Coordinates of C-alpha atoms in Angstrom, one line a residue:
Chain A
M1362 CA 0.0 0.0 0.0
A1363 CA 2.7 2.5 1.0
T1364 CA 4.6 3.7 -2.0
G1365 CA 6.9 5.9 0.0
S1366 CA 10.1 4.6 1.6
G1367 CA 11.7 4.2 4.9
A1368 CA 10.5 5.8 8.1
A1369 CA 7.9 8.0 6.6
A1370 CA 6.1 5.0 5.1
A1371 CA 6.4 3.0 8.3
A1372 CA 5.0 5.9 10.3
A1373 CA 2.1 6.3 7.9
D1374 CA 1.4 2.6 8.0
A1375 CA 1.4 2.6 11.8
E1376 CA -0.9 5.6 11.9
E1377 CA -3.2 3.9 9.4
K1378 CA -3.3 0.7 11.5
E1379 CA -4.1 2.7 14.6
S1380 CA -6.8 4.7 13.0
G1381 CA -8.0 1.9 10.8
S1382 CA -10.8 1.0 13.2
R1383 CA -12.2 4.5 13.3
M1384 CA -15.4 5.1 11.5
I1385 CA -16.3 8.2 9.6
T1386 CA -19.7 9.5 8.7
L1387 CA -20.3 11.1 5.3
T1388 CA -23.6 12.9 4.7
S1389 CA -25.2 13.3 1.3
N1390 CA -27.0 16.5 0.2
E1391 CA -30.2 14.8 1.0
G1392 CA -29.1 14.4 4.6
K1393 CA -28.6 10.7 4.4
A1394 CA -25.6 9.5 6.6
F1395 CA -23.2 6.8 5.4
V1396 CA -20.8 5.3 7.9
V1397 CA -17.5 4.1 6.4
T1398 CA -14.1 3.0 7.7
E1399 CA -11.4 5.6 7.8
A1400 CA -9.4 3.6 5.3
S1401 CA -12.2 3.8 2.9
A1402 CA -12.8 7.5 3.4
R1403 CA -9.0 8.2 3.0
Q1404 CA -9.4 7.3 -0.7
S1405 CA -10.7 10.8 -1.0
A1406 CA -7.9 13.4 -0.8
T1407 CA -10.4 16.0 0.2
I1408 CA -11.6 14.0 3.3
R1409 CA -8.1 12.8 4.0
S1410 CA -6.8 16.3 4.4
M1411 CA -9.7 17.3 6.5
V1412 CA -9.1 14.3 8.8
D1413 CA -5.4 15.0 9.0
D1414 CA -6.0 18.6 9.7
G1415 CA -7.8 17.4 12.9
G1416 CA -11.2 18.2 11.6
C1417 CA -14.1 17.0 13.8
V1418 CA -14.2 13.4 12.7
D1419 CA -17.0 12.7 15.2
K1420 CA -19.4 15.1 13.7
G1421 CA -18.9 13.6 10.2
F1422 CA -18.6 15.3 6.9
P1423 CA -21.5 16.9 5.0
L1424 CA -21.1 16.7 1.3
P1425 CA -23.5 19.3 -0.2
N1426 CA -22.5 18.5 -3.8
V1427 CA -23.2 14.8 -3.7
D1428 CA -26.6 13.0 -3.7
S1429 CA -27.3 9.7 -1.9
K1430 CA -27.3 7.5 -5.0
T1431 CA -24.0 8.8 -6.2
L1432 CA -22.4 8.8 -2.8
A1433 CA -23.4 5.1 -2.3
R1434 CA -21.7 4.2 -5.6
V1435 CA -18.6 6.2 -4.8
I1436 CA -18.4 4.5 -1.4
Q1437 CA -18.6 1.1 -3.1
Y1438 CA -15.4 2.0 -5.0
C1439 CA -13.7 3.4 -1.9
D1440 CA -14.5 0.4 0.2
E1441 CA -13.1 -1.9 -2.4
H1442 CA -9.9 0.1 -2.7
G1443 CA -9.5 1.3 0.9
N1444 CA -10.4 -1.8 2.9
K1445 CA -8.7 -4.5 0.9
E1446 CA -5.1 -5.2 0.5
A1447 CA -3.5 -5.2 -2.9
H1448 CA -0.1 -6.7 -2.4
T1449 CA -0.1 -9.9 -4.3
V1450 CA -0.7 -10.5 -8.0
D1451 CA -4.0 -12.2 -7.2
E1452 CA -5.2 -9.3 -5.1
R1453 CA -4.3 -6.8 -7.7
A1454 CA -6.0 -8.9 -10.4
A1455 CA -9.2 -9.0 -8.2
L1456 CA -9.1 -5.2 -7.8
A1457 CA -8.6 -4.8 -11.6
K1458 CA -11.6 -7.0 -12.2
F1459 CA -13.6 -5.0 -9.7
D1460 CA -12.7 -1.8 -11.6
K1461 CA -13.7 -3.3 -14.9
D1462 CA -17.1 -4.5 -13.7
F1463 CA -17.6 -1.3 -11.8
I1464 CA -17.1 0.9 -14.8
A1465 CA -19.0 -1.4 -17.2
E1466 CA -22.0 -1.0 -15.0
L1467 CA -21.6 2.8 -14.8
D1468 CA -21.1 3.1 -18.5
A1469 CA -24.6 1.8 -19.1
D1470 CA -26.1 4.9 -17.5
K1471 CA -24.3 7.9 -18.8
A1472 CA -26.0 10.5 -16.6
F1473 CA -25.1 8.6 -13.6
L1474 CA -21.5 8.1 -14.9
Y1475 CA -21.2 11.9 -15.2
D1476 CA -22.5 12.3 -11.6
V1477 CA -20.0 9.9 -10.3
T1478 CA -17.2 11.7 -12.3
M1479 CA -18.1 15.0 -10.8
A1480 CA -18.3 13.5 -7.3
A1481 CA -14.9 11.9 -7.8
N1482 CA -13.5 15.2 -8.9
Y1483 CA -15.0 17.1 -6.0
L1484 CA -13.8 14.5 -3.5
H1485 CA -10.4 14.1 -5.2
I1486 CA -10.5 10.3 -5.6
Q1487 CA -7.8 10.0 -8.1
G1488 CA -8.2 6.3 -9.1
L1489 CA -12.0 6.6 -9.5
F1490 CA -11.6 9.9 -11.4
A1491 CA -9.1 8.4 -13.8
L1492 CA -11.4 5.4 -14.3
T1493 CA -14.5 7.4 -15.2
T1494 CA -12.8 10.1 -17.3
Q1495 CA -11.0 7.4 -19.3
C1496 CA -14.3 5.6 -19.8
I1497 CA -15.9 8.8 -21.1
A1498 CA -12.9 9.5 -23.3
D1499 CA -13.3 6.0 -24.8
T1500 CA -16.9 6.7 -25.6
I1501 CA -16.3 9.9 -27.6
K1502 CA -13.8 8.1 -29.8
G1503 CA -15.0 8.3 -33.4
K1504 CA -17.8 10.8 -32.6
T1505 CA -18.1 14.0 -34.7
P1506 CA -18.1 17.4 -33.1
E1507 CA -21.8 17.5 -33.5
E1508 CA -22.2 14.2 -31.7
I1509 CA -19.9 15.4 -28.9
R1510 CA -22.0 18.5 -28.5
T1511 CA -25.2 16.5 -28.2
A1512 CA -23.6 14.0 -25.7
F1513 CA -22.5 16.8 -23.3
G1514 CA -25.2 19.4 -24.0
I1515 CA -22.5 21.8 -25.4
E1516 CA -24.0 25.0 -26.8
Y1517 CA -23.1 25.6 -30.4
D1518 CA -21.5 29.0 -30.6
L1519 CA -19.3 28.8 -33.8
T1520 CA -20.2 30.9 -36.7
A1521 CA -20.4 29.6 -40.3
Q1522 CA -17.1 31.4 -40.9
D1523 CA -15.4 29.7 -37.9
E1524 CA -16.6 26.3 -39.2
E1525 CA -15.2 27.1 -42.6
E1526 CA -11.8 28.1 -41.1
I1527 CA -11.4 25.0 -39.0
K1528 CA -12.8 22.5 -41.5
E1529 CA -9.4 21.5 -42.8
E1530 CA -8.1 20.6 -39.3
D1531 CA -10.1 17.4 -39.0
T1532 CA -8.3 15.2 -41.4
H1533 CA -10.6 12.2 -40.6
A1534 CA -13.9 13.9 -41.5
Chain B
M888 CA -19.9 27.3 -19.0
A889 CA -19.8 25.6 -22.3
S890 CA -21.3 22.2 -21.4
T891 CA -24.6 21.9 -19.5
I892 CA -23.6 18.4 -18.3
L893 CA -20.0 18.6 -17.4
P894 CA -18.0 21.7 -16.6
D895 CA -15.1 22.7 -18.9
D896 CA -12.5 21.5 -16.4
L897 CA -13.9 18.0 -16.7
M898 CA -14.4 18.2 -20.5
L899 CA -10.7 19.0 -20.6
E900 CA -9.8 16.0 -18.4
I901 CA -11.7 13.8 -20.9
A902 CA -10.0 15.5 -23.9
V903 CA -6.6 15.0 -22.5
R904 CA -7.3 11.2 -22.2
S905 CA -8.5 11.0 -25.8
D906 CA -6.8 10.1 -29.0
I907 CA -5.6 12.9 -31.3
V908 CA -8.6 12.8 -33.6
S909 CA -11.0 13.2 -30.7
I910 CA -8.9 16.0 -29.3
V911 CA -9.2 17.9 -32.6
R912 CA -12.9 17.3 -32.7
C913 CA -13.5 18.4 -29.1
A914 CA -11.7 21.6 -30.1
A915 CA -14.3 22.0 -32.8
T916 CA -17.3 21.8 -30.5
C917 CA -17.4 25.3 -29.0
R918 CA -15.3 28.3 -28.4
S919 CA -14.5 27.9 -24.7
L920 CA -13.4 24.3 -24.9
R921 CA -11.4 25.1 -28.0
G922 CA -9.7 27.9 -26.2
R923 CA -8.8 25.6 -23.3
I924 CA -7.5 22.8 -25.6
L925 CA -5.2 25.3 -27.5
E926 CA -3.7 26.6 -24.3
E927 CA -0.1 25.5 -23.5
E928 CA -1.4 24.0 -20.3
F929 CA -3.3 21.3 -22.2
C930 CA 0.0 20.1 -23.8
R931 CA 1.7 20.2 -20.5
R932 CA -1.1 18.0 -19.0
H933 CA -1.0 15.7 -22.0
R934 CA 2.8 15.2 -21.6
A935 CA 2.3 14.4 -17.9
G936 CA 0.0 11.6 -19.0
G937 CA 3.1 9.3 -19.2
S938 CA 3.5 6.3 -21.5
N939 CA -0.2 6.0 -22.1
A940 CA -0.4 9.5 -23.5
A941 CA 2.9 9.0 -25.4
T942 CA 1.6 5.9 -27.0
S943 CA -1.4 7.8 -28.3
L944 CA 1.0 9.8 -30.5
L945 CA 1.7 6.6 -32.5
R946 CA -1.0 6.6 -35.0
G947 CA -0.3 3.4 -36.9
V948 CA 2.0 1.2 -38.8
S949 CA 2.1 0.9 -42.6
Y950 CA 3.5 -2.2 -44.3
R951 CA 3.2 -4.4 -47.4
F952 CA 2.0 -7.9 -47.0
R953 CA 2.5 -10.3 -49.8
C954 CA 1.4 -13.8 -50.4
D955 CA 1.2 -15.9 -53.5
L956 CA -1.4 -14.0 -55.4
N957 CA -2.4 -11.1 -53.3
T958 CA -0.6 -8.1 -52.2
F959 CA -2.0 -6.1 -49.3
V960 CA -0.6 -2.7 -48.8
G961 CA -2.0 -1.0 -45.9
V962 CA -1.9 1.0 -42.8
T963 CA -3.0 -0.6 -39.6
T964 CA -3.9 1.2 -36.4
Q965 CA -2.6 0.0 -33.1
A966 CA -4.3 -3.1 -31.7
A967 CA -7.2 -2.9 -29.2
S968 CA -4.9 -3.2 -26.2
S969 CA -4.0 0.5 -26.6
P970 CA -6.8 2.6 -25.3
S971 CA -5.9 5.6 -27.5
S972 CA -5.6 4.2 -31.0
S973 CA -7.0 6.5 -33.6
P974 CA -8.2 6.1 -37.2
L975 CA -5.9 5.8 -40.2
P976 CA -3.7 8.8 -41.1
R977 CA -4.0 10.3 -44.6
F978 CA -1.4 8.1 -46.2
D979 CA -1.9 6.5 -49.5
A980 CA -0.2 3.2 -48.8
G981 CA -0.5 2.4 -52.5
I982 CA 2.7 4.3 -52.9
L983 CA 4.5 1.4 -51.3
N984 CA 3.9 -0.6 -54.5
T985 CA 6.6 1.4 -56.3
F986 CA 8.3 3.3 -53.5
E987 CA 10.4 2.2 -50.6
P988 CA 9.7 4.0 -47.3
M989 CA 13.0 5.2 -45.8
V990 CA 12.3 7.2 -42.7
S991 CA 9.3 8.7 -40.9
R992 CA 9.0 11.4 -38.3
D993 CA 6.2 13.5 -36.9
G994 CA 3.6 12.6 -39.6
L995 CA 6.1 12.7 -42.5
V996 CA 7.4 9.7 -44.5
V997 CA 10.3 10.0 -46.9
V998 CA 9.9 7.5 -49.7
L999 CA 12.4 6.5 -52.4
E1000 CA 11.4 5.0 -55.8
D1001 CA 12.2 1.3 -56.1
Y1002 CA 15.2 0.7 -58.3
V1003 CA 13.2 -1.5 -60.6
Y1004 CA 10.9 1.4 -61.5
A1005 CA 13.5 4.2 -61.5
A1006 CA 16.0 4.8 -64.2
P1007 CA 19.6 4.0 -63.0
D1008 CA 20.6 7.6 -62.9
R1009 CA 17.4 8.9 -61.4
F1010 CA 16.8 9.4 -57.7
N1011 CA 13.1 10.0 -57.2
M1012 CA 12.4 10.8 -53.6
C1013 CA 9.1 12.2 -52.1
V1014 CA 8.0 13.4 -48.7
C1015 CA 4.5 12.3 -47.8
N1016 CA 2.6 14.2 -45.2
T1017 CA 0.2 11.7 -43.5
I1018 CA -1.7 14.5 -41.8
T1019 CA -2.7 16.6 -44.8
G1020 CA -2.2 13.9 -47.5
D1021 CA 0.2 16.2 -49.4
V1022 CA 3.1 14.6 -51.3
T1023 CA 6.2 16.7 -52.0
S1024 CA 8.4 15.5 -54.9
L1025 CA 12.0 16.5 -54.3
P1026 CA 13.9 18.1 -57.3
A1027 CA 17.3 16.8 -58.5
M1028 CA 20.2 17.3 -56.1
D1029 CA 23.5 19.1 -56.7
R1030 CA 25.8 17.3 -59.1
A1031 CA 28.4 17.1 -56.4
M1032 CA 26.2 14.7 -54.5
K1033 CA 27.0 11.0 -55.2
V1034 CA 23.4 9.8 -54.7
K1035 CA 24.0 6.2 -56.0
R1036 CA 21.4 4.0 -54.5
R1037 CA 23.3 2.0 -52.0
L1038 CA 25.7 4.8 -51.3
I1039 CA 23.7 7.3 -49.4
Y1040 CA 22.8 7.4 -45.8
P1041 CA 19.0 7.2 -45.1
P1042 CA 17.9 10.8 -45.1
A1043 CA 17.4 12.6 -41.8
L1044 CA 14.3 14.7 -41.1
L1045 CA 16.2 17.2 -39.0
D1046 CA 13.2 19.3 -38.2
V1047 CA 9.5 19.0 -38.7
G1048 CA 7.3 22.0 -37.8
D1049 CA 3.7 23.3 -38.2
A1050 CA 2.4 19.7 -38.0
G1051 CA 4.4 18.6 -41.0
R1052 CA 3.9 21.7 -43.2
S1053 CA 7.5 22.7 -42.9
F1054 CA 10.6 20.4 -42.7
E1055 CA 14.3 20.2 -43.2
L1056 CA 15.6 17.0 -44.8
L1057 CA 19.3 16.2 -44.9
V1058 CA 20.9 13.7 -47.4
A1059 CA 24.4 12.6 -46.9
D1060 CA 26.4 10.5 -49.4
N1061 CA 29.3 8.2 -48.9
E1062 CA 31.9 10.8 -50.0
L1063 CA 31.2 13.1 -47.1
H1064 CA 28.8 15.5 -49.0
T1065 CA 25.5 16.7 -47.6
Q1066 CA 22.7 18.7 -49.0
T1067 CA 19.6 19.9 -47.1
F1068 CA 16.2 20.4 -48.5
S1069 CA 14.1 23.1 -46.7
F1070 CA 10.4 23.3 -47.1
D1071 CA 7.8 25.6 -45.7
G1072 CA 4.1 25.5 -46.8
G1073 CA 4.8 27.6 -49.9
G1074 CA 7.6 25.5 -51.4
G1075 CA 11.2 24.5 -50.9
G1076 CA 14.5 23.8 -52.4
W1077 CA 17.9 22.3 -51.9
G1078 CA 20.6 24.3 -50.1
A1079 CA 24.2 24.3 -51.3
A1080 CA 26.1 21.0 -51.1
R1081 CA 28.6 21.0 -48.3
T1082 CA 31.6 18.8 -47.6
I1083 CA 31.9 17.2 -44.2
R1084 CA 35.2 17.3 -42.4
M1085 CA 36.2 14.3 -40.2
D1086 CA 37.5 15.1 -36.7
A1087 CA 41.2 14.6 -36.2
G1088 CA 42.0 10.9 -35.7
H1089 CA 38.7 9.7 -37.2
R1090 CA 38.4 7.9 -40.5
K1091 CA 35.5 8.1 -42.9
P1092 CA 33.4 4.9 -42.7
S1093 CA 33.7 2.6 -45.7
I1094 CA 30.0 2.4 -46.4
P1095 CA 26.6 3.5 -45.2
M1096 CA 24.0 0.9 -44.4
P1097 CA 20.9 2.2 -46.3
F1098 CA 17.6 0.5 -45.7
T1099 CA 18.9 -1.3 -42.6
T1100 CA 19.7 1.6 -40.4
F1101 CA 17.9 4.7 -39.4
P1102 CA 19.2 8.1 -38.6
A1103 CA 19.0 8.9 -34.9
I1104 CA 18.6 12.6 -34.5
V1105 CA 19.7 14.1 -31.2
G1106 CA 19.5 17.9 -31.3
R1107 CA 21.4 19.0 -34.4
A1108 CA 23.5 15.8 -34.6
V1109 CA 22.6 12.9 -36.8
H1110 CA 23.9 9.4 -36.0
W1111 CA 23.9 6.4 -38.4
L1112 CA 25.4 3.0 -38.3
A1113 CA 28.1 2.5 -40.9
G1114 CA 30.5 -0.2 -42.0
T1115 CA 34.2 -0.2 -41.7
E1116 CA 34.6 -3.4 -43.7
R1117 CA 33.6 -4.3 -47.2
Y1118 CA 29.8 -4.5 -47.7
W1119 CA 29.5 -8.3 -48.1
E1120 CA 31.3 -8.8 -44.9
L1121 CA 29.2 -6.3 -43.0
Q1122 CA 28.5 -7.7 -39.7
A1123 CA 28.0 -6.2 -36.3
H1124 CA 31.6 -6.5 -35.4
G1125 CA 32.5 -4.3 -38.4
V1126 CA 29.9 -1.6 -37.5
V1127 CA 30.6 1.9 -36.1
I1128 CA 28.4 4.8 -35.2
F1129 CA 28.9 7.7 -37.7
S1130 CA 28.0 11.0 -36.1
L1131 CA 27.5 14.2 -38.1
R1132 CA 27.3 17.6 -36.4
V1133 CA 25.1 19.3 -39.0
D1134 CA 25.7 23.0 -38.4
A1135 CA 29.5 22.6 -38.0
A1136 CA 29.6 20.1 -40.9
C1137 CA 32.0 17.9 -38.8
A1138 CA 31.8 14.2 -38.3
A1139 CA 33.3 11.5 -36.1
T1140 CA 33.0 7.8 -35.6
M1141 CA 32.4 5.9 -32.4
E1142 CA 32.7 2.2 -31.5
L1143 CA 29.5 0.3 -30.6
P1144 CA 29.1 -0.2 -26.8
P1145 CA 31.7 -2.7 -25.7
G1146 CA 30.3 -6.2 -25.7
S1147 CA 27.0 -5.2 -27.3
A1148 CA 27.6 -7.4 -30.4
D1149 CA 28.9 -10.5 -28.5
K1150 CA 25.4 -11.4 -27.1
M1151 CA 23.8 -11.5 -30.5
L1152 CA 22.4 -14.6 -32.1
G1153 CA 24.5 -16.9 -34.2
C1154 CA 28.0 -16.4 -35.6
R1155 CA 27.2 -13.8 -38.2
K1156 CA 25.9 -11.1 -35.9
D1157 CA 23.9 -9.5 -38.7
S1158 CA 24.0 -5.7 -38.6
H1159 CA 20.2 -5.5 -39.2
E1160 CA 19.8 -6.7 -35.6
L1161 CA 21.1 -3.3 -34.5
M1162 CA 19.3 0.0 -34.6
L1163 CA 20.1 3.5 -33.4
A1164 CA 17.4 5.4 -31.7
A1165 CA 17.0 8.9 -30.4
S1166 CA 15.5 8.0 -27.0
R1167 CA 14.2 10.0 -24.1
G1168 CA 12.2 12.2 -26.4
G1169 CA 15.0 12.7 -28.8
T1170 CA 17.6 13.8 -26.2
A1171 CA 19.7 10.7 -25.8
L1172 CA 21.4 8.3 -28.2
S1173 CA 20.5 4.6 -27.8
L1174 CA 21.4 1.4 -29.6
V1175 CA 18.7 -1.3 -29.7
V1176 CA 20.1 -4.8 -30.0
A1177 CA 18.5 -8.1 -30.8
E1178 CA 20.4 -10.4 -28.5
R1179 CA 20.4 -14.2 -28.5
E1180 CA 17.7 -14.3 -25.7
L1181 CA 16.3 -10.8 -25.6
I1182 CA 16.0 -7.3 -26.9
S1183 CA 18.1 -4.8 -25.1
V1184 CA 18.8 -1.1 -25.3
W1185 CA 22.1 0.6 -24.7
T1186 CA 22.0 4.3 -23.9
L1187 CA 24.8 6.8 -24.0
E1188 CA 24.7 8.7 -20.7
E1189 CA 25.6 12.4 -20.5
E1190 CA 29.2 13.1 -19.9
A1191 CA 29.4 13.2 -16.2
T1192 CA 33.1 13.7 -15.7
A1193 CA 35.8 14.7 -18.2
A1194 CA 37.7 11.5 -17.3
A1195 CA 34.9 9.1 -18.2
T1196 CA 35.6 7.3 -21.5
T1197 CA 32.9 7.0 -24.1
A1198 CA 32.8 3.3 -23.6
A1199 CA 32.0 3.7 -19.9
R1200 CA 29.1 6.0 -20.6
W1201 CA 27.0 3.3 -22.3
S1202 CA 24.4 1.6 -20.0
R1203 CA 22.4 -1.5 -21.0
Q1204 CA 18.8 -2.2 -20.1
V1205 CA 16.8 -5.3 -20.9
V1206 CA 13.5 -4.6 -22.7
I1207 CA 12.0 -8.0 -23.2
T1208 CA 13.0 -11.6 -23.7
R1209 CA 12.3 -13.0 -27.1
L1210 CA 10.0 -15.6 -25.6
A1211 CA 7.9 -13.0 -23.8
I1212 CA 7.0 -11.3 -27.1
D1213 CA 4.4 -14.0 -27.7
R1214 CA 4.2 -17.1 -25.5
S1215 CA 1.4 -18.7 -27.5
V1216 CA 3.6 -19.8 -30.4
E1217 CA 6.4 -22.4 -30.6
A1218 CA 9.5 -21.0 -28.9
E1219 CA 11.8 -21.8 -31.8
R1220 CA 10.0 -19.2 -34.0
M1221 CA 11.0 -16.4 -31.6
Y1222 CA 14.7 -17.2 -32.3
S1223 CA 14.6 -16.1 -35.9
N1224 CA 16.3 -13.1 -37.4
V1225 CA 15.2 -9.7 -36.2
F1226 CA 15.0 -6.8 -38.6
F1227 CA 14.5 -3.4 -37.0
E1228 CA 12.0 -1.3 -39.0
G1229 CA 12.2 2.0 -37.1
F1230 CA 11.8 3.9 -33.9
G1231 CA 9.1 6.4 -32.9
E1232 CA 10.7 9.0 -30.7
R1233 CA 7.4 10.5 -29.5
S1234 CA 5.8 7.2 -28.5
G1235 CA 9.1 5.4 -27.5
V1236 CA 8.0 2.4 -29.7
V1237 CA 10.4 0.2 -31.6
L1238 CA 9.0 -1.5 -34.7
L1239 CA 10.7 -4.8 -35.5
R1240 CA 10.1 -7.7 -37.9
L1241 CA 10.8 -11.2 -36.6
H1242 CA 11.4 -13.6 -39.5
R1243 CA 8.9 -16.4 -39.7
F1244 CA 6.8 -14.7 -37.0
G1245 CA 5.6 -11.2 -38.0
L1246 CA 5.6 -7.6 -37.2
V1247 CA 6.0 -6.4 -33.6
Q1248 CA 5.7 -3.1 -31.7
L1249 CA 7.9 -2.8 -28.6
N1250 CA 7.3 0.0 -26.1
L1251 CA 10.6 0.9 -24.5
A1252 CA 8.8 2.6 -21.5
T1253 CA 6.3 -0.1 -20.6
K1254 CA 8.5 -2.9 -22.0
E1255 CA 5.4 -4.4 -23.6
A1256 CA 5.2 -6.1 -27.0
L1257 CA 2.3 -5.8 -29.3
V1258 CA 2.0 -8.1 -32.3
V1259 CA 0.9 -6.0 -35.3
R1260 CA 0.7 -8.8 -37.8
R1261 CA 1.6 -12.5 -37.8
V1262 CA 2.8 -14.5 -40.8
S1263 CA 2.2 -18.1 -41.2
T1264 CA 5.0 -20.5 -40.4
R1265 CA 4.7 -22.0 -43.9
W1266 CA 6.3 -19.7 -46.4
S1267 CA 3.0 -18.2 -47.6
G1268 CA 3.4 -14.6 -46.9
S1269 CA 5.9 -11.9 -46.2
I1270 CA 5.9 -8.5 -44.7
S1271 CA 8.0 -5.7 -46.1
K1272 CA 8.3 -1.9 -46.2
A1273 CA 7.0 -1.5 -42.6
R1274 CA 7.2 1.9 -41.0
L1275 CA 5.7 3.7 -37.9
H1276 CA 3.6 6.8 -38.2
E1277 CA 3.6 9.3 -35.4
V1278 CA 2.1 12.7 -35.0
D1279 CA 3.3 15.7 -33.1
L1280 CA 0.2 16.7 -31.2
Y1281 CA 1.7 19.8 -29.7
S1282 CA 2.8 21.2 -33.1
L1283 CA -0.7 20.3 -34.4
L1284 CA -2.5 22.2 -31.7
R1285 CA -0.1 25.1 -32.0
C1286 CA -1.1 25.7 -35.6
M1287 CA -4.8 25.4 -35.1
K1288 CA -6.7 28.7 -35.3
H1289 CA -7.4 30.6 -32.1
F1290 CA -10.8 32.2 -31.9
D1291 CA -11.6 35.3 -30.0
L1292 CA -13.4 34.1 -26.9
A1293 CA -15.4 37.3 -26.3
T1294 CA -18.3 36.3 -28.5
G1295 CA -18.5 32.8 -27.2
R1296 CA -18.2 32.8 -23.5
E1297 CA -21.2 33.3 -21.1

């Protein structure tokens, strides 16, 4: 788990073991409380820094930008990555399989995928963010600018003259 | 905000993980996203994407596949294992029917007319732009240049700018003459022929190794493999590195890394199992070697102390064992001859052809092999004229038109 070296890593490990049993409450914008292990919550850099800064862990963390459905899914990811070890080849393979299934399920519901991406961004969950943005990047492959606009609700603000000027740029049109 | 679903910041995160074609298309959706993609910051983020982002700069491999009755000439994109493969570049692979690809760099391919089609005294060379589809036919060179077919070094694309719309191409013959063709969108021409001076104590190599070696361009220096022995005896033990400092018109030779040839397969140690490469994004000189059991890469480290000899500055790294390239086929096939077919300095990918096996891409950063095309064990098909095609995304984005944001935003 620790990628650092020497004493710092050992200290971090010790601290994590000590605090591993602590539970943290995350509250969605609908007021629903989710109790997770600290290891799971630490997947989020946002929460990690709040905990490390000595924030009031007991009171829990309100997340005004995240709804219950999204938070539940985000926690599912954090639990898998925070609570399980990934030292051996088998463990890493299991985690990779989890990621694959996790993203395949999300991919089926684009609106939900975008919600999870925004939550991962807000909470700074690097692994989850990389997973969802790469998934979205893969889905726009081969799409025309018009299809990309439709997919993301992008307002069309190019003039006919603009279009003409940039037409030659797309060598695969 | 341009997108009603995802904010620009996130759209940018998605674009930076996309292939080149999608990046260009995202930049054609609206003004604000275009503005963000054309900022320097976007290129910086893309570079930070590591080997995955670098691999996306490799757009495909072109080659000629020939079996009894059919000839396939084509361009193939990377296999599915790469998340960022993009559609075919604008390259009319039909040209491979009568032209030999020599070198490629940043979307340009230099091709030379096959000797069976060209008159003996003609030297028809073209530069193909795989991004725009333009083909530039080069005019005749200075009479001082001895451009006999087997007696020139493979030309060096010293500089490629404006996404391939400008370039500088250097041709060196075996008599120490060079001539450079400069091209910018409007047109181009050959500069004056120059004579290269060998550094004191260095002898001119006997012979270049056209079609089996590639120029490795590090800064304004070009390095080629060259032979010190007669051509028909040309084996790795007779090979040196011929280094030309372009602006000074001075050259020197350098021995191969000590011991590098000893580990090669068989007694002959064929020189096509060696290739120079401009590694670390074109900042270091490397030698890729097909050894008996594995593919290795030697890299010439920076001069740390004045005392260090050149020989001591080479360091060797194992890339992959022959068997690990493909474990699903009989092991003996992996011990055939290796022919190096080029190096992509942006993607860090080596293209090699393994006799009786097929065409393989080898990523020096991830040390992963990707089989581009297999051939049958029975002698029913052969691959030739293979080259990599890369694109300089950063140059491409720099020459895209910037719009005034004022009318678009909010």
